[in-house]
Short mmCIF file of C-alpha atoms in Angstrom, two decimals:
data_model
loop_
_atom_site.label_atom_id
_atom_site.label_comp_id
_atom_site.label_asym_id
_atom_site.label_seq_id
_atom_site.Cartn_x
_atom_site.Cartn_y
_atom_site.Cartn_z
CA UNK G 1 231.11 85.93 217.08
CA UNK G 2 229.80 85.60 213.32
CA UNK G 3 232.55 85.49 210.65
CA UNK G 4 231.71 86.94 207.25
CA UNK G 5 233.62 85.53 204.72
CA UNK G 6 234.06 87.11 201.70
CA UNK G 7 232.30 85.90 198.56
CA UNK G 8 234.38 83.78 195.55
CA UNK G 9 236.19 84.96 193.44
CA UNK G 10 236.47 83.81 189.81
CA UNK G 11 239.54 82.60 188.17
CA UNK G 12 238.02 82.45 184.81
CA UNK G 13 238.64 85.43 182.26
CA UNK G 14 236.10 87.69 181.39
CA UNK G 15 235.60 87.73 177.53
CA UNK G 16 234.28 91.09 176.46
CA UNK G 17 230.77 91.03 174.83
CA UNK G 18 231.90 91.73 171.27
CA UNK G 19 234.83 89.45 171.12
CA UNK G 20 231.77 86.73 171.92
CA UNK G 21 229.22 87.48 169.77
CA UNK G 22 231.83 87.80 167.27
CA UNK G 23 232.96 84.17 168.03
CA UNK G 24 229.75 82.67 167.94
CA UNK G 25 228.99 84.28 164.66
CA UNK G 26 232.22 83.59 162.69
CA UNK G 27 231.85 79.74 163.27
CA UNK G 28 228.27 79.39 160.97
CA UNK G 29 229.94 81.73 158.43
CA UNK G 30 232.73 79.43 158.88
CA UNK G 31 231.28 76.34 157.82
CA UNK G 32 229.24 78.31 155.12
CA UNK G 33 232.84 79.22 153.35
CA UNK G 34 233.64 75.73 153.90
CA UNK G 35 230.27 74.29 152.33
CA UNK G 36 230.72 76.26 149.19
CA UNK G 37 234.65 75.94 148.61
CA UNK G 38 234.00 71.85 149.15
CA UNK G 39 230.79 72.16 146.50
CA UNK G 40 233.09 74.41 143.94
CA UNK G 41 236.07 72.33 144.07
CA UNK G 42 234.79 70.18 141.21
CA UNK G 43 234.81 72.84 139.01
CA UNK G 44 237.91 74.58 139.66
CA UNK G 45 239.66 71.39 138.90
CA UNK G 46 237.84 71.49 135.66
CA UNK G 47 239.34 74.76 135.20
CA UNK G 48 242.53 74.43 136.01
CA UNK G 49 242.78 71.07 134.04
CA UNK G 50 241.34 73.54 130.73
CA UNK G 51 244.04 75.56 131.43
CA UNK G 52 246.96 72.79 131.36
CA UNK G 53 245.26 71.17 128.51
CA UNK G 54 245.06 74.31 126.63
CA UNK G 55 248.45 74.57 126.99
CA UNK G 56 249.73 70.70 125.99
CA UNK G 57 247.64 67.92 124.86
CA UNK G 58 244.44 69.67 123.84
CA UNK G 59 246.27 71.40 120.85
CA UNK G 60 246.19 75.04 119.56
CA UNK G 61 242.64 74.94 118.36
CA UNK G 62 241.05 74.77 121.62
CA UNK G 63 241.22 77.92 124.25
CA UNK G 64 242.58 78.36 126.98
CA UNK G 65 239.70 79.84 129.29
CA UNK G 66 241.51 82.94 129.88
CA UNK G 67 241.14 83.58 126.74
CA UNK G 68 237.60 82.73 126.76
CA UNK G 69 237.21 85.26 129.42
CA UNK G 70 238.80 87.56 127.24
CA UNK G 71 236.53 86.86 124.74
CA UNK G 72 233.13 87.46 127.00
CA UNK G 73 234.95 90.78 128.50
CA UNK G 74 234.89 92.47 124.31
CA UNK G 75 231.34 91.12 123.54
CA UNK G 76 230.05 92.79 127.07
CA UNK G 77 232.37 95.99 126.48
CA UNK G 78 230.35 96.00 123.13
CA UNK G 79 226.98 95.36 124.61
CA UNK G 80 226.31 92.51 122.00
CA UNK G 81 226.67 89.85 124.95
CA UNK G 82 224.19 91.14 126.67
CA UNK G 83 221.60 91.53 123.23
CA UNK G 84 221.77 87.85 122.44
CA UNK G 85 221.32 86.24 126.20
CA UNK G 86 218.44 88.73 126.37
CA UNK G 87 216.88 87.52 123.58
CA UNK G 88 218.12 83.35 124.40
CA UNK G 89 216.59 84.53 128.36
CA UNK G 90 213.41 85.00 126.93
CA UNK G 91 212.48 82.21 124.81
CA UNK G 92 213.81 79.82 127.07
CA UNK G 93 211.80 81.77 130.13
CA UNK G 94 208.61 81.87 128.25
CA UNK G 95 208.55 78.15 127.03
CA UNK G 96 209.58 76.73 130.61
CA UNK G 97 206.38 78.91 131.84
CA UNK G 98 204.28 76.85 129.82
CA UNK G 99 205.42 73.62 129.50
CA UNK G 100 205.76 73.33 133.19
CA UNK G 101 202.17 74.36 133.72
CA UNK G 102 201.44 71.84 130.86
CA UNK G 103 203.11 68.98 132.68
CA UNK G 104 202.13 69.94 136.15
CA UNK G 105 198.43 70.08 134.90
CA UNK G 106 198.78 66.74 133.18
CA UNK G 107 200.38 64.95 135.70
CA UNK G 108 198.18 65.90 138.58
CA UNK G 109 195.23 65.29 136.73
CA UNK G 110 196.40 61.37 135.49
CA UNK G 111 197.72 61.10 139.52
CA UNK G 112 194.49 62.03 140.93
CA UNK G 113 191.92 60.56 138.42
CA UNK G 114 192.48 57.50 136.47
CA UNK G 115 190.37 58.43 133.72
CA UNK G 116 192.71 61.15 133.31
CA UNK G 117 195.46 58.88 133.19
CA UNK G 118 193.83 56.58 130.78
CA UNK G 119 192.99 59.68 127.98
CA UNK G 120 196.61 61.25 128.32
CA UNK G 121 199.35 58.97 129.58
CA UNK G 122 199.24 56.86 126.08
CA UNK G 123 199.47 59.95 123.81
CA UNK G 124 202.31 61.65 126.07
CA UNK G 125 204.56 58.21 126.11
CA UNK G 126 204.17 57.87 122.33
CA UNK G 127 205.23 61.70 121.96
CA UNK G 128 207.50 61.31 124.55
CA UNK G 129 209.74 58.89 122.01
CA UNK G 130 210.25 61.52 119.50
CA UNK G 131 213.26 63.19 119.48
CA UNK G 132 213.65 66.62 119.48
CA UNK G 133 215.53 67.13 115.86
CA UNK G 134 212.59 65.16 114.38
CA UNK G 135 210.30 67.69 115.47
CA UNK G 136 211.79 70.89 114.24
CA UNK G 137 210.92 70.29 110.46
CA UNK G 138 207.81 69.82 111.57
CA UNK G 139 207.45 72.86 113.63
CA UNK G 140 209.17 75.40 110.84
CA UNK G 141 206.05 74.12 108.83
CA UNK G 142 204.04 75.08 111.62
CA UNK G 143 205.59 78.30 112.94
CA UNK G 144 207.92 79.63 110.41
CA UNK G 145 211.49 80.31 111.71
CA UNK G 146 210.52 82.89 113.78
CA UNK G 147 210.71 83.41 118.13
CA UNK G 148 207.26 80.84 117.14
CA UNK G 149 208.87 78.26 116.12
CA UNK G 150 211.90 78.22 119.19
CA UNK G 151 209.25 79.04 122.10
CA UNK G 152 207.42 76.01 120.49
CA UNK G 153 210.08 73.99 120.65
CA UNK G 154 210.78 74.87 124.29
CA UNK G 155 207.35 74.28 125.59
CA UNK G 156 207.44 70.40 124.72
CA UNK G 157 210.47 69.68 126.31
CA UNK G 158 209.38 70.00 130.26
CA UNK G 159 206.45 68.48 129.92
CA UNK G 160 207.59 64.85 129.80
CA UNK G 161 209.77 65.38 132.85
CA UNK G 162 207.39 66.69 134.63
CA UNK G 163 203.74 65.09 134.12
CA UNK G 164 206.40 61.75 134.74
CA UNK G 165 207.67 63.05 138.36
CA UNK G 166 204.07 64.71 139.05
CA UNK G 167 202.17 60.61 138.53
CA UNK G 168 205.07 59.07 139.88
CA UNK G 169 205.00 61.56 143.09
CA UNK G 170 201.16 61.19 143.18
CA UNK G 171 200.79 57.61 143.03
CA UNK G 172 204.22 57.14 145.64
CA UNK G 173 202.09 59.02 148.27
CA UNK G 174 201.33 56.44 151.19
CA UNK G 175 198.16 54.95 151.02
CA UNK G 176 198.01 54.59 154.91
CA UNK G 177 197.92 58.14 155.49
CA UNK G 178 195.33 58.93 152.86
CA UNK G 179 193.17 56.57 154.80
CA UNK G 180 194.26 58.24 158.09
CA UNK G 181 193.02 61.36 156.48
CA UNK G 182 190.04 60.37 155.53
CA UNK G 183 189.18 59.18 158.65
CA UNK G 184 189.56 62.27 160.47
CA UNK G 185 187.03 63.48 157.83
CA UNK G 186 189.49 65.77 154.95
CA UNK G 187 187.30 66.20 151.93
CA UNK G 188 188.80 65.84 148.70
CA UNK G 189 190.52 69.47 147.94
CA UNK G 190 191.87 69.15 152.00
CA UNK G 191 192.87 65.45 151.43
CA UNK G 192 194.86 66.91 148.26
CA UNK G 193 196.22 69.84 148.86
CA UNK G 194 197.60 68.83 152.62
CA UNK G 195 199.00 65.23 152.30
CA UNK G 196 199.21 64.09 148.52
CA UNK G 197 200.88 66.94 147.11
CA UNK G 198 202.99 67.99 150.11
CA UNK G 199 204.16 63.83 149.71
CA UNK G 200 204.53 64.16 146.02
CA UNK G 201 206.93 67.13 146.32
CA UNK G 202 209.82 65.77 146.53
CA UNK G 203 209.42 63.90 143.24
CA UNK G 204 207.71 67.17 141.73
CA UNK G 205 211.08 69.04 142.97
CA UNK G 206 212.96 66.77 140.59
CA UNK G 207 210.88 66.89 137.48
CA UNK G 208 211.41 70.21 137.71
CA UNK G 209 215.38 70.01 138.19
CA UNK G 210 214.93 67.94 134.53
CA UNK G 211 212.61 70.14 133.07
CA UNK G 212 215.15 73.33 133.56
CA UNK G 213 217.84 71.53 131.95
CA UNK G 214 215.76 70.29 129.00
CA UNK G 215 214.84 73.46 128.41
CA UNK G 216 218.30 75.27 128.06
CA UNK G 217 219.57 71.72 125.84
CA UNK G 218 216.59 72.61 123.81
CA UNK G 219 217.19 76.15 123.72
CA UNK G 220 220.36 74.98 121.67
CA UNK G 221 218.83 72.77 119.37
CA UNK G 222 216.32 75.71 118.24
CA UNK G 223 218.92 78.50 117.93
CA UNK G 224 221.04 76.87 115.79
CA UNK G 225 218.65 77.19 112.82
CA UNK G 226 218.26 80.28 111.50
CA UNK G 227 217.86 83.07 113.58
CA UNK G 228 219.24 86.79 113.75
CA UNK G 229 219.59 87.10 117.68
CA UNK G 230 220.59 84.80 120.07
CA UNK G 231 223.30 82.57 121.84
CA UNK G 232 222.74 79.89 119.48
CA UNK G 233 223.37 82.70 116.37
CA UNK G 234 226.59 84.11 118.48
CA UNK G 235 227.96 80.67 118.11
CA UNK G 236 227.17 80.28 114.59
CA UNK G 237 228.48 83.43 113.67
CA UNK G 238 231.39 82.67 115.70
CA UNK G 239 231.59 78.95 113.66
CA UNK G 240 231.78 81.16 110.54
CA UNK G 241 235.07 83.16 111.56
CA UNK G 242 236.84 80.76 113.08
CA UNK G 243 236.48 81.93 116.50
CA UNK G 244 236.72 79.10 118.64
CA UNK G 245 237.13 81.05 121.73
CA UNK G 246 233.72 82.74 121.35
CA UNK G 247 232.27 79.22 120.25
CA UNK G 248 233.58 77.96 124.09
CA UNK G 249 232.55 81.36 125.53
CA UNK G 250 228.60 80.09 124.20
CA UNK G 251 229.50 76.55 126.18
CA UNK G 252 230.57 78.23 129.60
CA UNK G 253 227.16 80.41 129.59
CA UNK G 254 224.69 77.39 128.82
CA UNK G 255 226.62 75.17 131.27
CA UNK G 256 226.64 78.60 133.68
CA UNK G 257 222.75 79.08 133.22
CA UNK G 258 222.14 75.28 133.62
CA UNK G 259 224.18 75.24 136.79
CA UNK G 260 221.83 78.22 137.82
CA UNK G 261 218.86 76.81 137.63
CA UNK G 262 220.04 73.51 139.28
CA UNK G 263 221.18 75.71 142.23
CA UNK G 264 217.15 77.17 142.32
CA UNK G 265 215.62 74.10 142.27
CA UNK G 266 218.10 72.77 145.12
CA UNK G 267 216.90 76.48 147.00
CA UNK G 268 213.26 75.62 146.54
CA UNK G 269 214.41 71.76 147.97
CA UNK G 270 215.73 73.34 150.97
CA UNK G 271 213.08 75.92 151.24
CA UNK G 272 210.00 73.49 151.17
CA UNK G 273 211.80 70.53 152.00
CA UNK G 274 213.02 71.13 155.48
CA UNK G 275 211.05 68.92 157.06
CA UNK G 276 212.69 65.90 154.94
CA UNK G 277 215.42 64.42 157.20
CA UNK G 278 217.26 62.10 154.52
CA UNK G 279 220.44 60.77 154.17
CA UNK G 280 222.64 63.25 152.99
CA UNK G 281 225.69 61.25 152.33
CA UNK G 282 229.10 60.79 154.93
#
């Protein structure tokens, strides 16, 4: 006599497909919400200690930022907002262009050749020293007081960052594996372009983080001379009337647009930098 017993019986509950996937794809978006509310809480404590300030210690003169807020939502009903970062967007787009390609072209060169580095590291250090006022006498001479004279003005300020981080990322490469390379017979453009510069990007990554910022500080510096269109001539013109919340509304965009690009270069690090498995902090 055969018995046939019968077969086992779970206990466990059955979770319905949905309710699963949904599960599993609610905890990354999770810990995404979490990620940027820990990242922004700097800033809204900024904020809200603007706001209390506004209201006490800071005194009357200085805006609350609702009101600054207030300020921005007139000069976009208007359409004049968007005039002047137009015009601000370009110069500072068009002289980051090419004083990045400057510096990257200088610094790889003076990395990879030392002849290089002997004609242009000397001239770039002693230019490096000027400030950026002292050159803008100089440049008006030069370029009048046109867009000229600003792009100008923007194109030398990324290059120092950035021919800097370029040697320094060149020469930091290990020597070991360039050897190893050439032993497994690279040629010069294959040794280059597959273990020196993939080593030096990390360095590159934050010349380029210094470079951004330069340019929008110089941006400043060359709109506040004369100039009919503009963020720096919105916050002149604001100067003139006594409207201090416009004046701050000028600060919150360059420290917005700076905080922009910041948050592209730190894309671009996570982008081409994956591979990188540092120590990200506790």
């Amino acid at each position: 006599m055969t018995l046939q017993l019968d077969p086992p019986v779970s206990v466990l509950p059955v979770v319905p497909e949905a309710t699963a996937t949904r599960g599993v794809s609610l905890k990354p978006a999770v810990r995404r919400l979490a990620g940027v509310a820990r990242k922004s809480s700097g800033l809204v404590l900024v904020l809200v200690l603007w706001q209390l300030g506004a209201r006490s210690w800071l005194g009357p003169t200085t805006p609350a930022p609702t009101e600054v807020l207030e300020a921005g939502r007139e000069l976009l009903a208007s359409g004049e907002l968007w005039r002047h970062l137009a015009a601000s967007s370009r110069r500072v787009g068009i002289g980051l262009a090419i004083g990045i390609a400057i510096g990257l072209l200088l610094g790889a060169a003076a990395g990879l050749f030392r002849l290089a580095e002997d004609l242009v590291n000397g001239p770039l250090q002693a230019l490096r020293m000027l400030p950026t006022l002292a050159l803008v006498p100089v440049f008006i001479i030069w370029f009048g007081i046109g867009d000229p004279f600003k792009i100008a003005l923007i194109i030398v300020a990324p290059i120092f960052p950035i021919y800097l981080n370029v040697l320094a990322g060149i020469r930091g490469v290990d020597r070991r594996l360039v050897e190893a390379a050439e032993s497994l017979g690279l040629d010069r453009w294959q040794l280059t372009a597959r273990i020196i510069l993939p080593g030096a990007l990390p360095q590159i990554l934050v010349g380029l983080r210094q470079a951004l910022g330069l340019g929008w500080l110089t941006l400043v510096v060359a709109e506040m001379q004369t100039t009919p269109v503009g963020l720096g001539f919105l916050m002149n013109d604001a100067k003139e009337f006594l409207r201090t919340d416009q004046i701050f509304l000028v600060l919150v965009i360059y420290a917005v647009l700076g905080l922009l690009t910041d948050l592209f270069v730190r894309a671009l690090e996570r982008r081409f930098l994956a591979w990188r498995t540092g120590f990200e902090g506790e």
